[in-house]
mmCIF file of C-alpha atoms in Angstrom:
data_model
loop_
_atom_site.group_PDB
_atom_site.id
_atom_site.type_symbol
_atom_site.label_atom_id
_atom_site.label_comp_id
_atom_site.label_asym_id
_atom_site.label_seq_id
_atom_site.Cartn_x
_atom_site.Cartn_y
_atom_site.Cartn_z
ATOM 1 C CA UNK A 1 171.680 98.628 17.076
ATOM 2 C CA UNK A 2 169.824 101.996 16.676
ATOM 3 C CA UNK A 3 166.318 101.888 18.576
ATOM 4 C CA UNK A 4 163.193 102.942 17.232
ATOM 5 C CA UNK A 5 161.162 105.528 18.397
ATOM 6 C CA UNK A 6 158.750 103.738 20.482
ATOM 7 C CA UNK A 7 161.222 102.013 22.189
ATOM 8 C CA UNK A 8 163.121 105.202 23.249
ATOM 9 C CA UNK A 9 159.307 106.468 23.876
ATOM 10 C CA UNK A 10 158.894 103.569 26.534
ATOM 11 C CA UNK A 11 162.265 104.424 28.210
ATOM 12 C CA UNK A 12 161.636 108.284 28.510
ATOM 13 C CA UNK A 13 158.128 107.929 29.790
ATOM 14 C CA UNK A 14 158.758 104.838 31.729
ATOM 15 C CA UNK A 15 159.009 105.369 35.494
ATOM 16 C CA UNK A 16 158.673 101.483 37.172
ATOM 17 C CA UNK A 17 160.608 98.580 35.475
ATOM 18 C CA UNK A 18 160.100 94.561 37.135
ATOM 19 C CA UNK A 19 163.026 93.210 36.977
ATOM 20 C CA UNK A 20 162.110 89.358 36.835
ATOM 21 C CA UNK A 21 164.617 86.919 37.563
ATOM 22 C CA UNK A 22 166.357 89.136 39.496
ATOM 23 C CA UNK A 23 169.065 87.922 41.629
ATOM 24 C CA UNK A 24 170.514 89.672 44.776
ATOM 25 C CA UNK A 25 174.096 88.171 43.816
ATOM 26 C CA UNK A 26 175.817 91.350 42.862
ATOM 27 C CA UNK A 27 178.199 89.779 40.299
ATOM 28 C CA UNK A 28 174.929 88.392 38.292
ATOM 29 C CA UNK A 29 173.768 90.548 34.914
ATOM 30 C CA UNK A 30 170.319 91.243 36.226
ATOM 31 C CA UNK A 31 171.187 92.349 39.662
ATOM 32 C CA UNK A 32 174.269 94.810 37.898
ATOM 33 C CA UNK A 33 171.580 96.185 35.654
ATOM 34 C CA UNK A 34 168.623 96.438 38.579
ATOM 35 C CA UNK A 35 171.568 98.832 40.074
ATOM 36 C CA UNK A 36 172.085 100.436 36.866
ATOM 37 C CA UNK A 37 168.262 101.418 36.404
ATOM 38 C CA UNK A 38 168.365 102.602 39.847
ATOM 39 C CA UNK A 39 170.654 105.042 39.149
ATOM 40 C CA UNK A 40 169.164 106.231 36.438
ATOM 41 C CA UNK A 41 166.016 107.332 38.256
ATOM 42 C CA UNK A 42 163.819 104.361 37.614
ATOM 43 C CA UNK A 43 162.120 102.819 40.184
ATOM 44 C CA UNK A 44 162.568 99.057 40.223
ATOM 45 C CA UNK A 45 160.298 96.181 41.007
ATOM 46 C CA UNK A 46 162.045 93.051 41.751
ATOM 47 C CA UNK A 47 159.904 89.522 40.694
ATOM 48 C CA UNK A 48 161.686 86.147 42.163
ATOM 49 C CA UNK A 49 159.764 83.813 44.061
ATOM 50 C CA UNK A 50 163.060 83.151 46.329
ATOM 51 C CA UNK A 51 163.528 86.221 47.436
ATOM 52 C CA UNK A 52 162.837 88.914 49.792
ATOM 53 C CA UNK A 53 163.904 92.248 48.686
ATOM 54 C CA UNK A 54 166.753 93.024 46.062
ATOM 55 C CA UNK A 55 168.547 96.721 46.031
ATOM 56 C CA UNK A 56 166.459 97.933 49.372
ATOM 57 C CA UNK A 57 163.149 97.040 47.277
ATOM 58 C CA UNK A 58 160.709 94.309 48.640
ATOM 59 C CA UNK A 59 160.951 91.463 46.027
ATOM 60 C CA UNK A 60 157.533 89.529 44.386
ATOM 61 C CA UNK A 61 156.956 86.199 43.796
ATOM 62 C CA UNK A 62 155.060 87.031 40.598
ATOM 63 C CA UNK A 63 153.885 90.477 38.573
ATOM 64 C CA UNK A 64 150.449 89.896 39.512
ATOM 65 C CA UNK A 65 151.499 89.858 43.315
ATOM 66 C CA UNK A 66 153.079 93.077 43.246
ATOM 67 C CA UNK A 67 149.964 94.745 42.696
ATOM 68 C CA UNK A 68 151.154 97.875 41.284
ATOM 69 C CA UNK A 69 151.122 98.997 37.654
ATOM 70 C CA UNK A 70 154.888 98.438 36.062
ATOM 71 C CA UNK A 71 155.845 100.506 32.942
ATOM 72 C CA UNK A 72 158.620 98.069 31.810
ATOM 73 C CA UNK A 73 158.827 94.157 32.607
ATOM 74 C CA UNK A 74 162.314 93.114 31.748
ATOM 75 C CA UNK A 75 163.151 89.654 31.680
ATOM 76 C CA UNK A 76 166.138 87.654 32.848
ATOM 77 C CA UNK A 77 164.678 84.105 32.286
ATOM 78 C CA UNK A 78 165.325 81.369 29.978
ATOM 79 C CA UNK A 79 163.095 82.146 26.266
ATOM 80 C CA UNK A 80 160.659 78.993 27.352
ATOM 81 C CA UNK A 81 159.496 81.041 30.396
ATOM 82 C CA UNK A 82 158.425 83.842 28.708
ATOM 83 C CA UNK A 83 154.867 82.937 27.404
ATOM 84 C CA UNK A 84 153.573 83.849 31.568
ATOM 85 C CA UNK A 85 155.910 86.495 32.182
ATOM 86 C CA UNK A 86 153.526 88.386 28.986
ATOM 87 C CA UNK A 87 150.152 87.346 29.973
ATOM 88 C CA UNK A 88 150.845 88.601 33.445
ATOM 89 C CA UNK A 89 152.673 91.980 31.186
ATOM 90 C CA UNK A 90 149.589 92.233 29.322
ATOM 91 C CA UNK A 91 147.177 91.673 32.450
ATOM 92 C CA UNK A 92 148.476 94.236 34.591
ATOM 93 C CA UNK A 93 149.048 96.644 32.554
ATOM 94 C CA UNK A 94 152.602 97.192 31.409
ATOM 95 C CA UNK A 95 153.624 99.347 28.383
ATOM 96 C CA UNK A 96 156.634 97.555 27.310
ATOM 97 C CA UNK A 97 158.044 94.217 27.432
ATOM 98 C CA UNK A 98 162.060 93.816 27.114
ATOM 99 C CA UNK A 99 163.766 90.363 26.736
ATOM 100 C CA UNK A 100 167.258 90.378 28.010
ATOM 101 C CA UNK A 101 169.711 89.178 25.873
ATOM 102 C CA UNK A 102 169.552 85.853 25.061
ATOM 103 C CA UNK A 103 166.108 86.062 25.627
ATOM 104 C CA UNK A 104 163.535 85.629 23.118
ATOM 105 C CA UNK A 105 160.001 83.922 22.362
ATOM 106 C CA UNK A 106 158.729 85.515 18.844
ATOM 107 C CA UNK A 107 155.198 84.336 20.105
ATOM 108 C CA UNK A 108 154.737 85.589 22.937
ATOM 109 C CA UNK A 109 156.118 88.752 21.401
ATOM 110 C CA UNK A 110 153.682 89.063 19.012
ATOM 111 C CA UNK A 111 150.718 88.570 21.651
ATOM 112 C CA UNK A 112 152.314 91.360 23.388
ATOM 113 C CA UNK A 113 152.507 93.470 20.222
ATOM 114 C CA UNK A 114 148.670 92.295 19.565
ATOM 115 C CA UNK A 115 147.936 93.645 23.015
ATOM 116 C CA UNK A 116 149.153 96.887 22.163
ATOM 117 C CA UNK A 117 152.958 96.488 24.355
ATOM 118 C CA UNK A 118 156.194 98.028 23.130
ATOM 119 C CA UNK A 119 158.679 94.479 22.656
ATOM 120 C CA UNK A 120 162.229 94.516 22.953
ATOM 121 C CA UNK A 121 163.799 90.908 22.569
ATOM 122 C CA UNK A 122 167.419 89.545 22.691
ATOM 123 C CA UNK A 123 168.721 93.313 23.773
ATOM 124 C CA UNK A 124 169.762 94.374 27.046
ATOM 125 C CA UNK A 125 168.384 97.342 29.142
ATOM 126 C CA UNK A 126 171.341 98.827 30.467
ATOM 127 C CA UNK A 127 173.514 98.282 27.431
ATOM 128 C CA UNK A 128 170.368 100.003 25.241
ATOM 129 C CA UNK A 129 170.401 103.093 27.965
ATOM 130 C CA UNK A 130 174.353 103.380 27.597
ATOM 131 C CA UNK A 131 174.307 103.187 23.788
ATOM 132 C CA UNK A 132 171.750 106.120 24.457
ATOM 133 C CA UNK A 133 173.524 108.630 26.777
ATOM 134 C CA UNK A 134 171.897 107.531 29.760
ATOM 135 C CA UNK A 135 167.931 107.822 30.123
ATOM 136 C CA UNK A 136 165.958 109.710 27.964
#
């Protein structure tokens, strides 16, 4: 799928991306693509409760807790989990919001929207920044 503009916008100017439901099992999607943004320059911010650092990076139990403002929150969590993951997006400040794929809640994307956030659902990061030559 071609992106939009805004969407390639929110990758080139994007600098921090919370990766939430990050895992630190290295064969798992959103631990491969946590590496992946890595390498591309991004700095990553990993959100799971259970853990306590992913990829050399501390690791959060929430967005809020971080306490640092994230350009990017991308989402590895099942659609019904979403709804939180945005109001915490939308709290702290985030320009974008990008539902893995497999992962989408039209609601909670169009509070997002409201709020003035870039959405992405049901695409994945890495696969969008491949498609695209790399970053930006």
């Amino acid at each position: 799928a071609r992106m939009d503009q805004r969407v390639l916008d929110l990758l080139r100017e994007a600098k921090v991306i919370a990766v939430v439901g990050i895992s630190d099992k290295p064969e798992r999607p959103s631990f491969q693509v946590a590496a992946y943004l890595q390498g591309q320059g991004y700095q990553i911010v990993p959100v799971n409760p259970g853990l306590v650092s992913v990829l050399g990076e501390p690791c959060f139990a929430s967005l809020t807790a971080c306490g640092k403002a994230v350009d990017i929150v991308d989402i590895f969590r099942a659609s019904e989990a979403v709804p939180p993951i945005v109001e915490e997006a939308i709290s702290t400040g985030a320009k974008g919001v990008w539902m893995q794929e497999g992962v989408s809640h039209p609601a909670a994307a169009a509070r997002a929207e409201a709020a003035g956030l870039t959405v992405v659902q049901d695409m994945c990061i890495k696969k969008a920044l491949m498609t695209s030559g790399g970053r930006p």
